[in-house]
């Protein structure tokens, strides 16, 4: 009996009908009071224990706590360790326990992936007033990104598979278990194709570019790694046909680069290299970006095959130029003539 005269039924009393006999007296002094025993019937109804569904909880690899009582109620008031008891029913072998505050404690180094834990909540002191629920926990995957070798891309563009040497929990990384995104495209316009490859568009400026990308566990933003991929864009190398060049026996130079372009711009020795593939018996070499035909090269027509490469790349093309080495040096000396006139004939006299 409480001081205010109310009958207090303790928490955890099993549901049912109870008969209580209490004594009611008309005076506080035992010597003067008249008392009467009164019988009361009390019906204890089952408590209303509500366990609401729990969202999947993200737990770091180092372990952590999962609060599952925060959305539950007992008789309309929040469920806490003051009015309920909670226990693990089945942790599927991960070693989960219950902390003093009623939270589920996940230990360190639980295997990556999703785990389902079954727990039971009972009204405090009442083992018959219980409900069971489940909570899913997600432990971050182990993502390993291996350094990527530099890639060479033609001027028409291409794709670079940066996931091929990466793993998730020891297995191959792919679009099924990771999300990949470009964080810095180095002004190339690169994006990610449906297969998870870095896609380089057509017409990227020639040279080396460093692209930064991020790989995250599928559907998660808290488990990501960043890596870089170097790509060399080869550019569009165009070698236009060369006219036939005549060279005297003292030799000469042939400029075969003057009508060629790299990505639409004239090529220079700063952007390309030039080498002879086949001199066709002319003895031709390369000097200062031009084909040099030596003195006393064999007279006649020579078809010289040469190769032009974008500098520091494998972007190369070959072409030919026809060079005609003249038979001999013909000196055209000035002529000195005296012209004499007569009435009947004109005589030209050579004074040499």
PDB file of N, CA and C in Angstrom, residues 5 12 22 34 39 44 87 98 102 115 134 147 156 171 175 181 194-195 221 236 266-267 271 282 285 291 303-304 325:
ATOM      1  N   UNK A   5      -2.609   5.544  -0.105  1.00  0.00           N
ATOM      2  CA  UNK A   5      -3.687   4.576   0.020  1.00  0.00           C
ATOM      3  C   UNK A   5      -3.924   3.742  -1.207  1.00  0.00           C
ATOM      4  N   UNK A  12       6.380  -6.433 -13.456  1.00  0.00           N
ATOM      5  CA  UNK A  12       6.727  -7.821 -13.716  1.00  0.00           C
ATOM      6  C   UNK A  12       5.707  -8.815 -13.204  1.00  0.00           C
ATOM      7  N   UNK A  22      -7.189  -6.432   2.343  1.00  0.00           N
ATOM      8  CA  UNK A  22      -6.510  -5.375   3.096  1.00  0.00           C
ATOM      9  C   UNK A  22      -7.425  -4.941   4.251  1.00  0.00           C
ATOM     10  N   UNK A  34     -11.240   0.915  15.062  1.00  0.00           N
ATOM     11  CA  UNK A  34     -12.098  -0.207  14.672  1.00  0.00           C
ATOM     12  C   UNK A  34     -11.736  -0.535  13.228  1.00  0.00           C
ATOM     13  N   UNK A  39     -11.871  -7.119   0.830  1.00  0.00           N
ATOM     14  CA  UNK A  39     -11.306  -7.917  -0.271  1.00  0.00           C
ATOM     15  C   UNK A  39     -11.425  -7.142  -1.582  1.00  0.00           C
ATOM     16  N   UNK A  44      -4.498  -8.040 -13.601  1.00  0.00           N
ATOM     17  CA  UNK A  44      -3.256  -7.586 -14.263  1.00  0.00           C
ATOM     18  C   UNK A  44      -3.320  -8.022 -15.724  1.00  0.00           C
ATOM     19  N   UNK A  87      18.232  -9.584 -24.352  1.00  0.00           N
ATOM     20  CA  UNK A  87      19.239 -10.640 -24.449  1.00  0.00           C
ATOM     21  C   UNK A  87      19.435 -11.039 -25.919  1.00  0.00           C
ATOM     22  N   UNK A  98      25.316  -7.841 -24.993  1.00  0.00           N
ATOM     23  CA  UNK A  98      24.472  -6.716 -24.594  1.00  0.00           C
ATOM     24  C   UNK A  98      25.225  -5.874 -23.575  1.00  0.00           C
ATOM     25  N   UNK A 102      21.764  -1.564 -22.632  1.00  0.00           N
ATOM     26  CA  UNK A 102      20.826  -2.270 -23.499  1.00  0.00           C
ATOM     27  C   UNK A 102      21.208  -2.273 -24.964  1.00  0.00           C
ATOM     28  N   UNK A 115      25.291  -9.124 -41.377  1.00  0.00           N
ATOM     29  CA  UNK A 115      25.015 -10.153 -40.380  1.00  0.00           C
ATOM     30  C   UNK A 115      23.657  -9.853 -39.741  1.00  0.00           C
ATOM     31  N   UNK A 134      14.793  -8.869 -34.961  1.00  0.00           N
ATOM     32  CA  UNK A 134      16.101  -9.014 -35.608  1.00  0.00           C
ATOM     33  C   UNK A 134      16.609  -7.648 -36.025  1.00  0.00           C
ATOM     34  N   UNK A 147      48.184  -0.276 -57.419  1.00  0.00           N
ATOM     35  CA  UNK A 147      48.646   0.754 -58.350  1.00  0.00           C
ATOM     36  C   UNK A 147      48.444   0.306 -59.795  1.00  0.00           C
ATOM     37  N   UNK A 156      41.482   8.851 -80.789  1.00  0.00           N
ATOM     38  CA  UNK A 156      40.046   8.575 -80.904  1.00  0.00           C
ATOM     39  C   UNK A 156      39.411   8.220 -79.567  1.00  0.00           C
ATOM     40  N   UNK A 171      38.174 -10.935 -53.212  1.00  0.00           N
ATOM     41  CA  UNK A 171      37.655 -11.298 -54.535  1.00  0.00           C
ATOM     42  C   UNK A 171      37.750 -10.126 -55.488  1.00  0.00           C
ATOM     43  N   UNK A 175      31.554  -3.833 -60.775  1.00  0.00           N
ATOM     44  CA  UNK A 175      30.436  -2.938 -60.532  1.00  0.00           C
ATOM     45  C   UNK A 175      29.374  -3.550 -59.637  1.00  0.00           C
ATOM     46  N   UNK A 181      33.927   6.459 -59.194  1.00  0.00           N
ATOM     47  CA  UNK A 181      33.615   7.790 -59.718  1.00  0.00           C
ATOM     48  C   UNK A 181      34.909   8.557 -59.944  1.00  0.00           C
ATOM     49  N   UNK A 194      29.686   1.895 -68.146  1.00  0.00           N
ATOM     50  CA  UNK A 194      28.881   0.936 -67.375  1.00  0.00           C
ATOM     51  C   UNK A 194      29.673  -0.240 -66.796  1.00  0.00           C
ATOM     52  N   UNK A 195      30.844  -0.531 -67.361  1.00  0.00           N
ATOM     53  CA  UNK A 195      31.658  -1.634 -66.853  1.00  0.00           C
ATOM     54  C   UNK A 195      32.609  -1.213 -65.740  1.00  0.00           C
ATOM     55  N   UNK A 221      29.093   5.196 -48.553  1.00  0.00           N
ATOM     56  CA  UNK A 221      29.953   6.362 -48.755  1.00  0.00           C
ATOM     57  C   UNK A 221      31.013   6.490 -47.669  1.00  0.00           C
ATOM     58  N   UNK A 236      46.208  12.960 -82.841  1.00  0.00           N
ATOM     59  CA  UNK A 236      45.987  12.548 -84.229  1.00  0.00           C
ATOM     60  C   UNK A 236      47.177  13.008 -85.065  1.00  0.00           C
ATOM     61  N   UNK A 266      50.670  22.159 -86.708  1.00  0.00           N
ATOM     62  CA  UNK A 266      51.891  21.740 -87.395  1.00  0.00           C
ATOM     63  C   UNK A 266      52.848  21.025 -86.440  1.00  0.00           C
ATOM     64  N   UNK A 267      53.440  19.936 -86.927  1.00  0.00           N
ATOM     65  CA  UNK A 267      54.403  19.210 -86.092  1.00  0.00           C
ATOM     66  C   UNK A 267      55.728  19.952 -86.084  1.00  0.00           C
ATOM     67  N   UNK A 271      57.455  18.213 -80.812  1.00  0.00           N
ATOM     68  CA  UNK A 271      56.306  17.323 -80.617  1.00  0.00           C
ATOM     69  C   UNK A 271      56.469  15.957 -81.257  1.00  0.00           C
ATOM     70  N   UNK A 282      70.336   5.608-100.712  1.00  0.00           N
ATOM     71  CA  UNK A 282      70.742   7.008-100.850  1.00  0.00           C
ATOM     72  C   UNK A 282      71.715   7.446 -99.769  1.00  0.00           C
ATOM     73  N   UNK A 285      70.196  10.420 -93.990  1.00  0.00           N
ATOM     74  CA  UNK A 285      70.098  10.399 -92.527  1.00  0.00           C
ATOM     75  C   UNK A 285      69.129  11.519 -92.102  1.00  0.00           C
ATOM     76  N   UNK A 291      65.392  15.321 -93.544  1.00  0.00           N
ATOM     77  CA  UNK A 291      66.148  14.236 -94.164  1.00  0.00           C
ATOM     78  C   UNK A 291      67.333  14.861 -94.903  1.00  0.00           C
ATOM     79  N   UNK A 303      63.370   6.160-103.324  1.00  0.00           N
ATOM     80  CA  UNK A 303      62.155   6.267-102.505  1.00  0.00           C
ATOM     81  C   UNK A 303      62.552   6.023-101.052  1.00  0.00           C
ATOM     82  N   UNK A 304      62.560   7.066-100.284  1.00  0.00           N
ATOM     83  CA  UNK A 304      63.019   6.999 -98.892  1.00  0.00           C
ATOM     84  C   UNK A 304      61.796   6.834 -97.984  1.00  0.00           C
ATOM     85  N   UNK A 325      68.399  12.271-107.272  1.00  0.00           N
ATOM     86  CA  UNK A 325      69.764  12.788-107.233  1.00  0.00           C
ATOM     87  C   UNK A 325      70.216  12.973-108.677  1.00  0.00           C
TER      88      UNK A 325
END
